Tab-separated table of C-alpha atoms and ligand atoms in Angstrom:
chain	number	residue	atom	x	y	z
A	14	MET	CA	225.057	234.678	63.515
A	15	THR	CA	227.960	232.354	62.644
A	16	SER	CA	227.146	232.043	58.940
A	17	THR	CA	226.965	235.746	58.023
A	18	ARG	CA	229.634	238.407	58.125
A	19	GLN	CA	228.882	240.970	60.816
A	20	LYS	CA	229.439	244.665	60.446
A	21	VAL	CA	230.915	245.959	63.704
A	22	LEU	CA	230.979	249.726	64.141
A	23	ALA	CA	233.146	251.135	66.939
A	24	VAL	CA	232.808	254.671	68.288
A	25	VAL	CA	235.779	256.420	69.897
A	26	GLY	CA	236.413	260.045	70.744
A	27	THR	CA	238.957	260.476	73.504
A	28	ARG	CA	242.545	259.593	74.231
A	29	PRO	CA	241.973	256.784	76.765
A	30	ASN	CA	239.648	254.912	74.455
A	31	PHE	CA	241.919	254.615	71.436
A	32	MET	CA	243.992	252.063	73.384
A	33	LYS	CA	240.888	250.128	74.413
A	34	VAL	CA	239.537	249.755	70.886
A	35	ALA	CA	242.732	249.349	68.803
A	36	PRO	CA	243.349	245.675	69.681
A	37	VAL	CA	239.677	244.795	69.258
A	38	LEU	CA	239.611	246.225	65.733
A	39	ALA	CA	242.878	244.411	64.939
A	40	GLU	CA	241.415	241.130	66.160
A	41	LEU	CA	238.182	241.562	64.214
A	42	ASP	CA	240.072	242.584	61.073
A	43	ALA	CA	242.154	239.418	61.406
A	44	ARG	CA	238.911	237.448	60.964
A	45	PRO	CA	237.654	238.923	57.658
A	46	GLN	CA	235.416	235.948	56.975
A	47	ALA	CA	233.449	236.818	60.123
A	48	PHE	CA	233.695	240.612	60.459
A	49	GLU	CA	233.744	243.904	58.659
A	50	THR	CA	234.733	246.897	60.830
A	51	VAL	CA	233.878	250.588	60.672
A	52	LEU	CA	235.453	253.178	62.962
A	53	VAL	CA	233.803	256.457	63.933
A	54	HIS	CA	235.818	259.203	65.699
A	55	THR	CA	233.595	261.752	67.399
A	56	GLY	CA	236.394	264.329	67.655
A	57	GLN	CA	235.766	264.937	71.384
A	58	HIS	CA	239.564	265.051	71.608
A	59	TYR	CA	240.879	266.944	68.626
A	60	ASP	CA	244.432	268.162	69.313
A	61	PRO	CA	246.940	266.064	67.335
A	62	VAL	CA	248.766	265.245	70.606
A	63	MET	CA	245.526	263.950	72.103
A	64	SER	CA	244.381	261.983	69.064
A	65	GLU	CA	246.321	261.602	65.774
A	66	ILE	CA	249.570	260.498	67.364
A	67	PHE	CA	247.713	257.615	69.049
A	68	PHE	CA	246.252	256.458	65.732
A	69	GLU	CA	249.756	256.500	64.237
A	70	GLN	CA	251.483	254.673	67.075
A	71	LEU	CA	248.736	252.120	67.681
A	72	GLY	CA	248.383	251.412	63.967
A	73	ILE	CA	244.688	252.259	63.828
A	74	ALA	CA	243.458	252.958	60.295
A	75	PRO	CA	241.965	256.424	59.793
A	76	PRO	CA	238.332	256.526	60.899
A	77	ALA	CA	235.688	256.093	58.211
A	78	HIS	CA	233.713	258.921	59.811
A	79	MET	CA	234.969	262.006	61.673
A	80	LEU	CA	232.235	263.837	63.558
A	81	GLU	CA	234.387	266.769	64.705
A	82	VAL	CA	232.278	267.647	67.732
A	83	GLY	CA	235.118	269.355	69.654
A	84	ALA	CA	234.699	270.916	73.068
A	85	GLY	CA	231.515	272.109	74.766
A	86	SER	CA	229.417	271.651	77.865
A	87	HIS	CA	228.385	268.074	78.612
A	88	ALA	CA	224.968	268.545	77.026
A	89	VAL	CA	226.410	270.286	73.969
A	90	GLN	CA	229.113	267.674	73.455
A	91	THR	CA	226.729	264.742	73.987
A	92	GLY	CA	224.037	266.331	71.823
A	93	ARG	CA	226.448	267.039	68.967
A	94	VAL	CA	227.676	263.436	68.932
A	95	MET	CA	224.083	262.190	68.909
A	96	GLU	CA	223.033	264.486	66.078
A	97	ARG	CA	226.032	263.589	63.924
A	98	LEU	CA	226.171	259.871	64.723
A	99	GLU	CA	222.522	259.097	63.996
A	100	PRO	CA	222.765	259.514	60.183
A	101	VAL	CA	226.033	257.542	60.166
A	102	LEU	CA	224.409	254.591	61.932
A	103	MET	CA	221.371	254.834	59.676
A	104	SER	CA	223.490	254.663	56.533
A	105	GLU	CA	226.053	252.116	57.788
A	106	GLN	CA	223.422	249.820	59.368
A	107	PRO	CA	225.899	247.927	61.552
A	108	ASP	CA	225.001	244.618	63.183
A	109	VAL	CA	226.549	245.783	66.424
A	110	VAL	CA	227.973	249.020	67.826
A	111	LEU	CA	230.951	248.813	70.203
A	112	ILE	CA	231.593	251.556	72.728
A	113	PRO	CA	234.540	251.658	75.143
A	114	GLY	CA	234.894	253.361	78.516
A	115	ASP	CA	232.870	256.088	80.135
A	116	VAL	CA	233.292	259.393	78.330
A	117	ASN	CA	230.637	261.653	76.830
A	118	SER	CA	231.170	260.063	73.396
A	119	THR	CA	230.394	256.658	74.959
A	120	LEU	CA	227.141	257.914	76.449
A	121	ALA	CA	226.026	259.639	73.253
A	122	ALA	CA	226.756	256.617	71.064
A	123	ALA	CA	224.888	254.342	73.480
A	124	LEU	CA	221.780	256.502	73.296
A	125	VAL	CA	221.804	256.717	69.498
A	126	ALA	CA	222.414	253.004	68.915
A	127	ALA	CA	219.818	251.951	71.486
A	128	LYS	CA	217.156	254.222	70.002
A	129	LEU	CA	217.831	252.813	66.541
A	130	GLY	CA	217.503	249.296	67.971
A	131	ILE	CA	221.078	248.386	67.066
A	132	PRO	CA	222.722	245.891	69.455
A	133	LEU	CA	225.288	247.548	71.639
A	134	GLY	CA	228.460	246.159	73.222
A	135	HIS	CA	230.165	248.031	76.067
A	136	ILE	CA	233.883	247.443	76.578
A	137	GLU	CA	234.849	248.013	80.247
A	138	ALA	CA	231.305	247.471	81.535
A	139	GLY	CA	230.308	247.355	85.191
A	140	LEU	CA	232.877	249.742	86.697
A	141	ARG	CA	231.359	251.894	89.439
A	142	SER	CA	232.726	254.646	91.654
A	143	PHE	CA	229.258	255.086	93.233
A	144	ASP	CA	229.869	258.806	92.931
A	145	ARG	CA	227.415	260.552	90.652
A	146	SER	CA	229.238	263.846	90.927
A	147	MET	CA	231.648	262.282	88.406
A	148	PRO	CA	230.274	262.719	84.884
A	149	GLU	CA	231.865	259.399	83.947
A	150	GLU	CA	229.733	257.527	86.509
A	151	ILE	CA	226.539	258.731	84.852
A	152	ASN	CA	227.948	257.762	81.466
A	153	ARG	CA	228.794	254.262	82.762
A	154	LEU	CA	225.350	253.715	84.268
A	155	VAL	CA	223.529	254.661	81.071
A	156	ALA	CA	225.914	252.833	78.728
A	157	ASP	CA	225.611	249.609	80.732
A	158	ARG	CA	221.836	249.838	81.092
A	159	LEU	CA	221.463	250.145	77.328
A	160	SER	CA	224.049	247.529	76.305
A	161	ASP	CA	223.228	244.025	75.099
A	162	LEU	CA	226.792	242.796	75.473
A	163	LEU	CA	228.620	243.753	78.655
A	164	PHE	CA	232.352	243.065	78.345
A	165	THR	CA	233.926	243.196	81.802
A	166	HIS	CA	237.520	243.199	82.971
A	167	SER	CA	237.317	242.683	86.722
A	168	PRO	CA	235.244	240.364	88.908
A	169	GLU	CA	233.367	243.049	90.844
A	170	ALA	CA	232.013	244.491	87.589
A	171	GLU	CA	229.738	241.475	87.185
A	172	ASP	CA	228.421	241.919	90.744
A	173	HIS	CA	227.553	245.562	90.033
A	174	LEU	CA	225.798	244.707	86.783
A	175	LEU	CA	223.782	241.857	88.327
A	176	ALA	CA	222.812	244.083	91.266
A	177	GLU	CA	221.473	246.633	88.768
A	178	GLY	CA	219.380	243.992	87.038
A	179	ALA	CA	221.519	243.073	84.016
A	180	GLY	CA	220.907	239.599	82.610
A	181	ARG	CA	223.687	237.137	83.424
A	182	GLU	CA	223.759	236.030	79.768
A	183	ALA	CA	224.703	239.555	78.661
A	184	ILE	CA	227.850	239.668	80.844
A	185	HIS	CA	231.145	238.414	79.397
A	186	TYR	CA	234.262	238.510	81.571
A	187	VAL	CA	236.834	238.979	78.832
A	188	GLY	CA	239.711	240.869	80.458
A	189	ASN	CA	241.342	244.210	79.813
A	190	THR	CA	241.788	245.389	76.215
A	191	MET	CA	243.964	248.326	77.322
A	192	ILE	CA	246.423	245.761	78.677
A	193	ASP	CA	246.223	243.932	75.299
A	194	THR	CA	247.578	247.144	73.761
A	195	LEU	CA	250.267	247.534	76.393
A	196	MET	CA	251.464	243.957	75.893
A	197	ALA	CA	251.418	244.264	72.103
A	198	MET	CA	253.458	247.487	72.303
A	199	ARG	CA	255.814	246.341	75.080
A	200	ALA	CA	258.964	246.033	72.992
A	201	ARG	CA	258.452	249.497	71.489
A	202	ILE	CA	257.656	250.955	74.925
A	203	ASP	CA	260.881	249.533	76.326
A	204	ALA	CA	262.854	250.792	73.328
A	205	ALA	CA	261.474	254.333	73.642
A	206	GLN	CA	263.729	255.168	76.659
A	207	ALA	CA	261.733	258.315	77.320
A	208	ALA	CA	263.283	258.907	80.767
A	209	HIS	CA	266.679	259.197	79.154
A	210	GLY	CA	265.248	261.544	76.511
A	211	HIS	CA	263.964	263.851	79.247
A	212	GLY	CA	267.241	263.772	81.162
A	213	LEU	CA	265.797	261.624	83.978
A	214	GLN	CA	267.207	258.573	85.722
A	215	ALA	CA	265.044	255.442	85.576
A	216	GLY	CA	263.443	254.776	88.970
A	217	GLU	CA	264.193	258.265	90.265
A	218	TYR	CA	261.268	260.483	89.355
A	219	LEU	CA	257.569	260.889	89.998
A	220	LEU	CA	255.271	260.962	86.958
A	221	VAL	CA	252.157	263.122	87.412
A	222	THR	CA	248.897	263.408	85.480
A	223	LEU	CA	245.947	265.393	86.799
A	224	HIS	CA	242.958	266.394	84.709
A	225	ARG	CA	239.644	265.674	86.440
A	226	PRO	CA	237.275	268.619	86.906
A	227	ALA	CA	236.927	267.838	90.641
A	228	LEU	CA	240.608	268.632	91.078
A	229	VAL	CA	241.582	270.865	88.202
A	230	ASP	CA	238.588	273.196	88.165
A	231	GLY	CA	238.801	273.935	91.903
A	232	PRO	CA	241.195	275.476	94.425
A	233	GLN	CA	242.983	272.128	94.891
A	234	LEU	CA	245.005	272.616	91.715
A	235	GLY	CA	247.112	275.371	93.292
A	236	GLU	CA	247.637	273.230	96.405
A	237	ALA	CA	248.637	270.268	94.247
A	238	VAL	CA	251.234	272.315	92.365
A	239	ALA	CA	252.619	273.606	95.692
A	240	GLY	CA	252.827	270.001	96.972
A	241	LEU	CA	254.652	268.907	93.826
A	242	GLU	CA	257.153	271.746	94.159
A	243	ARG	CA	257.859	270.658	97.738
A	244	ILE	CA	258.509	266.992	96.973
A	245	SER	CA	260.491	267.802	93.837
A	246	ARG	CA	263.404	268.699	96.140
A	247	GLU	CA	263.886	264.985	96.832
A	248	LEU	CA	262.117	263.401	93.841
A	249	PRO	CA	262.125	265.073	90.415
A	250	VAL	CA	258.596	265.568	89.072
A	251	VAL	CA	257.555	265.223	85.448
A	252	PHE	CA	254.046	266.383	84.642
A	253	PRO	CA	252.638	266.000	81.116
A	254	ALA	CA	249.615	268.253	81.415
A	255	HIS	CA	246.232	267.655	79.825
A	256	PRO	CA	244.947	270.732	77.905
A	257	ARG	CA	242.250	271.230	80.533
A	258	THR	CA	244.885	271.351	83.281
A	259	ARG	CA	247.161	273.634	81.301
A	260	LYS	CA	244.300	276.085	80.722
A	261	ALA	CA	243.349	276.037	84.414
A	262	MET	CA	246.950	276.660	85.441
A	263	GLU	CA	247.165	279.612	83.086
A	264	THR	CA	243.922	281.052	84.410
A	265	LEU	CA	245.133	280.728	87.999
A	266	GLY	CA	248.581	282.093	87.102
A	267	LEU	CA	250.287	278.901	88.329
A	268	ARG	CA	253.836	278.661	87.035
A	269	PRO	CA	255.763	275.919	88.822
A	270	ASP	CA	259.522	276.255	88.903
A	271	ARG	CA	260.611	274.704	85.595
A	272	GLU	CA	263.758	273.156	86.948
A	273	ARG	CA	261.873	271.274	89.628
A	274	VAL	CA	258.476	270.449	88.142
A	275	ARG	CA	258.817	269.660	84.465
A	276	LEU	CA	255.584	270.633	82.843
A	277	LEU	CA	255.267	268.938	79.459
A	278	ASP	CA	252.681	268.864	76.704
A	279	PRO	CA	250.606	265.667	76.516
A	280	LEU	CA	252.841	262.758	75.533
A	281	SER	CA	252.425	260.103	72.899
A	282	TYR	CA	251.408	256.588	73.970
A	283	LEU	CA	254.938	255.189	73.667
A	284	ASP	CA	256.604	258.066	75.493
A	285	PHE	CA	254.052	258.068	78.283
A	286	LEU	CA	254.136	254.304	78.859
A	287	SER	CA	257.920	254.362	78.714
A	288	LEU	CA	258.036	257.116	81.379
A	289	LEU	CA	255.471	255.226	83.449
A	290	SER	CA	257.285	251.914	83.325
A	291	ASP	CA	260.538	253.523	84.547
A	292	ALA	CA	258.985	255.825	87.177
A	293	ALA	CA	259.525	255.518	90.942
A	294	GLY	CA	255.796	256.161	91.178
A	295	VAL	CA	252.892	257.888	89.507
A	296	LEU	CA	250.472	260.425	90.973
A	297	THR	CA	247.245	260.570	89.021
A	298	ASP	CA	243.497	261.069	88.943
A	299	SER	CA	243.083	259.052	85.739
A	300	GLY	CA	241.272	255.725	85.613
A	301	GLY	CA	243.345	253.903	83.022
A	302	ILE	CA	246.698	254.828	84.553
A	303	GLN	CA	245.721	253.049	87.784
A	304	GLU	CA	245.406	249.886	85.675
A	305	GLU	CA	248.551	250.372	83.617
A	306	ALA	CA	250.564	251.051	86.799
A	307	THR	CA	249.214	247.866	88.374
A	308	PHE	CA	250.185	245.863	85.316
A	309	LEU	CA	253.686	247.402	85.306
A	310	SER	CA	254.087	247.091	89.132
A	311	VAL	CA	254.678	250.836	89.447
A	312	PRO	CA	253.391	252.383	92.720
A	313	CYS	CA	250.338	254.485	91.929
A	314	PHE	CA	248.860	257.250	94.124
A	315	THR	CA	245.385	258.322	93.171
A	316	LEU	CA	244.278	261.807	94.128
A	317	ARG	CA	240.568	261.036	94.289
A	318	GLU	CA	238.009	260.152	96.944
A	319	ASN	CA	237.124	256.878	95.239
A	320	THR	CA	238.008	254.603	92.377
A	321	GLU	CA	235.846	252.579	90.026
A	322	ARG	CA	238.834	250.232	89.740
A	323	PRO	CA	239.184	248.722	93.270
A	324	VAL	CA	241.047	245.702	91.932
A	325	THR	CA	244.045	248.023	91.449
A	326	ILE	CA	244.031	248.542	95.237
A	327	SER	CA	243.166	245.016	96.426
A	328	LEU	CA	245.634	243.261	94.085
A	329	GLY	CA	247.669	245.985	92.456
A	330	THR	CA	249.871	248.949	93.247
A	331	ASN	CA	247.246	251.633	93.796
A	332	THR	CA	246.826	253.762	96.942
A	333	LEU	CA	243.869	256.120	97.219
A	334	LEU	CA	245.042	259.410	98.723
A	335	GLY	CA	241.640	261.130	98.691
A	336	LEU	CA	241.043	264.484	97.044
A	337	ASP	CA	243.587	266.064	99.348
A	338	PRO	CA	246.619	267.669	97.706
A	339	GLY	CA	248.094	268.058	101.204
A	340	ARG	CA	248.918	264.336	101.034
A	341	ILE	CA	251.205	264.727	98.019
A	342	VAL	CA	254.138	265.407	100.363
A	343	GLU	CA	253.743	261.848	101.736
A	344	VAL	CA	254.365	260.234	98.357
A	345	PRO	CA	258.182	259.811	98.550
A	346	ASP	CA	257.890	258.042	101.933
A	347	LEU	CA	254.981	255.925	100.755
A	348	ILE	CA	257.036	254.756	97.776
A	349	VAL	CA	259.841	253.627	100.096
A	350	ALA	CA	257.428	252.026	102.584
A	351	GLY	CA	255.700	249.995	99.854
A	352	ARG	CA	258.865	248.789	98.146
A	353	ASP	CA	258.720	245.148	99.233
A	354	GLY	CA	254.939	244.704	99.007
A	355	GLU	CA	253.586	241.922	96.789
A	356	THR	CA	251.248	242.886	93.974
A	357	THR	CA	249.434	240.766	91.409
A	358	VAL	CA	248.150	241.386	87.914
A	359	PRO	CA	244.386	240.736	87.894
A	360	THR	CA	243.104	237.612	86.144
A	361	LEU	CA	242.591	237.894	82.377
A	362	TRP	CA	244.775	240.979	82.052
A	363	ASP	CA	246.772	238.742	79.773
A	364	GLY	CA	246.766	240.208	76.271
A	365	GLU	CA	243.864	238.042	75.078
A	366	ALA	CA	240.836	240.157	75.971
A	367	SER	CA	240.220	241.296	72.402
A	368	ALA	CA	240.311	237.730	71.119
A	369	ARG	CA	237.690	236.839	73.731
A	370	ILE	CA	235.509	239.736	72.597
A	371	ALA	CA	235.822	238.565	68.993
A	372	ASP	CA	234.935	235.010	70.089
A	373	VAL	CA	231.808	236.281	71.838
A	374	LEU	CA	230.788	238.265	68.767
A	375	GLU	CA	231.375	235.229	66.582
A	376	SER	CA	229.297	233.027	68.861
A	377	ASP	CA	225.550	232.840	68.695
A	378	TRP	CA	225.019	235.683	71.151
A	379	SER	CA	221.536	236.974	71.671
A	380	CYS	CA	220.288	240.364	72.705
A	381	ALA	CA	219.116	240.797	76.275
A	382	ASP	CA	216.579	243.329	75.062
A	383	PRO	CA	213.850	241.597	73.031
A	384	ARG	CA	213.047	244.854	71.205
A	385	ALA	CA	216.568	245.022	69.792
A	386	ALA	CA	216.402	241.332	68.893
A	387	GLN	CA	213.304	242.089	66.840
A	388	VAL	CA	214.995	244.891	64.937
A	389	ARG	CA	217.954	242.634	64.137
A	390	ALA	CA	215.719	239.824	62.937
B	7	LIG	C1	237.506	263.447	78.948
B	7	LIG	C2	236.600	262.451	79.647
B	7	LIG	C3	237.354	261.820	80.820
B	7	LIG	C4	238.687	261.243	80.368
B	7	LIG	C5	239.490	262.333	79.656
B	7	LIG	C6	240.807	261.804	79.156
B	7	LIG	C7	234.191	263.007	79.643
B	7	LIG	C8	233.077	263.435	80.494
B	7	LIG	N1	235.405	263.085	80.213
B	7	LIG	O1	237.753	264.507	79.851
B	7	LIG	O2	236.567	260.779	81.352
B	7	LIG	O3	239.409	260.774	81.495
B	7	LIG	O4	238.711	262.807	78.551
B	7	LIG	O5	241.573	262.809	78.565
B	7	LIG	O6	233.987	262.602	78.521
B	7	LIG	N2	240.724	269.888	75.089
B	7	LIG	C9	241.722	270.356	74.244
B	7	LIG	N3	242.189	269.492	73.290
B	7	LIG	C10	241.704	268.234	73.146
B	7	LIG	C11	240.688	267.803	74.014
B	7	LIG	C12	240.222	268.633	74.993
B	7	LIG	O7	242.175	271.481	74.331
B	7	LIG	O8	242.171	267.515	72.244
B	7	LIG	C13	240.191	270.803	76.089
B	7	LIG	C14	238.737	271.134	75.781
B	7	LIG	O9	238.625	272.212	74.947
B	7	LIG	C15	238.182	271.408	77.158
B	7	LIG	C16	238.972	270.473	78.045
B	7	LIG	O10	240.174	270.157	77.350
B	7	LIG	O11	238.451	272.733	77.548
B	7	LIG	C17	238.201	269.266	78.434
B	7	LIG	O12	237.963	268.375	77.320
B	7	LIG	P1	236.761	267.297	77.379
B	7	LIG	O13	236.837	266.343	76.255
B	7	LIG	O14	235.494	268.002	77.615
B	7	LIG	O15	237.005	266.503	78.705
B	7	LIG	P2	238.326	265.883	79.327
B	7	LIG	O16	238.676	266.712	80.522
B	7	LIG	O17	239.375	265.621	78.301
């Protein structure tokens, strides 16, 4: 494996995964004697504000292949990625396919690569919410089961993978590639001064993101907006809304008072991270934001019953509120109450995760699945 140049093909499709893959591609491209990289964008996220702007800001080269799958039911979206990715993998013949995260594009790419016998590496392996009503949990379970290389970023991930029967040799505790991106972009994030641009005072507003079906597609969305309007009297609220959330609000006729709850379009990476780093707190149902808030020591309140990222609670700044919008009114007091609490950045969230992934790929790694090893040989 060390003597030949490997072709590494990465598959991305959604906003949260551009940040997870960008530093890995940069690291591999910095070792041209060892790697050739190919990027495939499934097009699961297709609005420029959800996709293109991230490529620009993160300095990711345009994808070699655009699959343009767009929106659809889970089966339709997954099926379209599979149908369109299979011929790409057959013609590119990569040595390894890298998939980040837990979205439908991740699941689809895992299935296609595994069926073609191509070794598969999962970035952010082993996270579990133990809640199969979340589509992402099913995607995680399948992606991990099919992966030969399991790149983890928190200690409990290894325990989950071992408990599910993964081979110890397949698991590599490398750290958090999303934090690699944050650290690499830190100076530009700090320079962006997005709070100022939105007429907000640093440390004196609540940033909000809500997009999960469990919240947005049910009656809780109206309750959440009402809760935000109430707390906005003491803490200004800024809410860059995901397209899914925006559509649901329109359908339900929810129009929060503009002066009090600032509803924005989705923000670029730099603007969002700048707003996050200067926020008094963040209310979210996202996975990645729980991690970014922990890294930035910003109090995070997660409007979900569970999290697949418990390290953000045990070490970091995260508080699980449950799927109960009634608790939103507690957030200002919780921010004050938690002000002097100690938090820690988890081990290996240090900006070097991508280098560790590249080191693993450069080493003489072997496939856990003997069938895949045969195909490679
Ligand atoms: C997906 C991921 C979720 C991730 C989220 C981040 C799955 C199962 N879910 O959820 O894990 O946290 O991305 O954003 O893969 N839409 C647009 N423009 C876009 C993208 C989506 O208008 O650029 C609309 C779609 O038409 C659809 C809705 O938003 O109506 C949902 O999009 P979809 O990709 O299915 O799921 P997300 O909710 O974004």
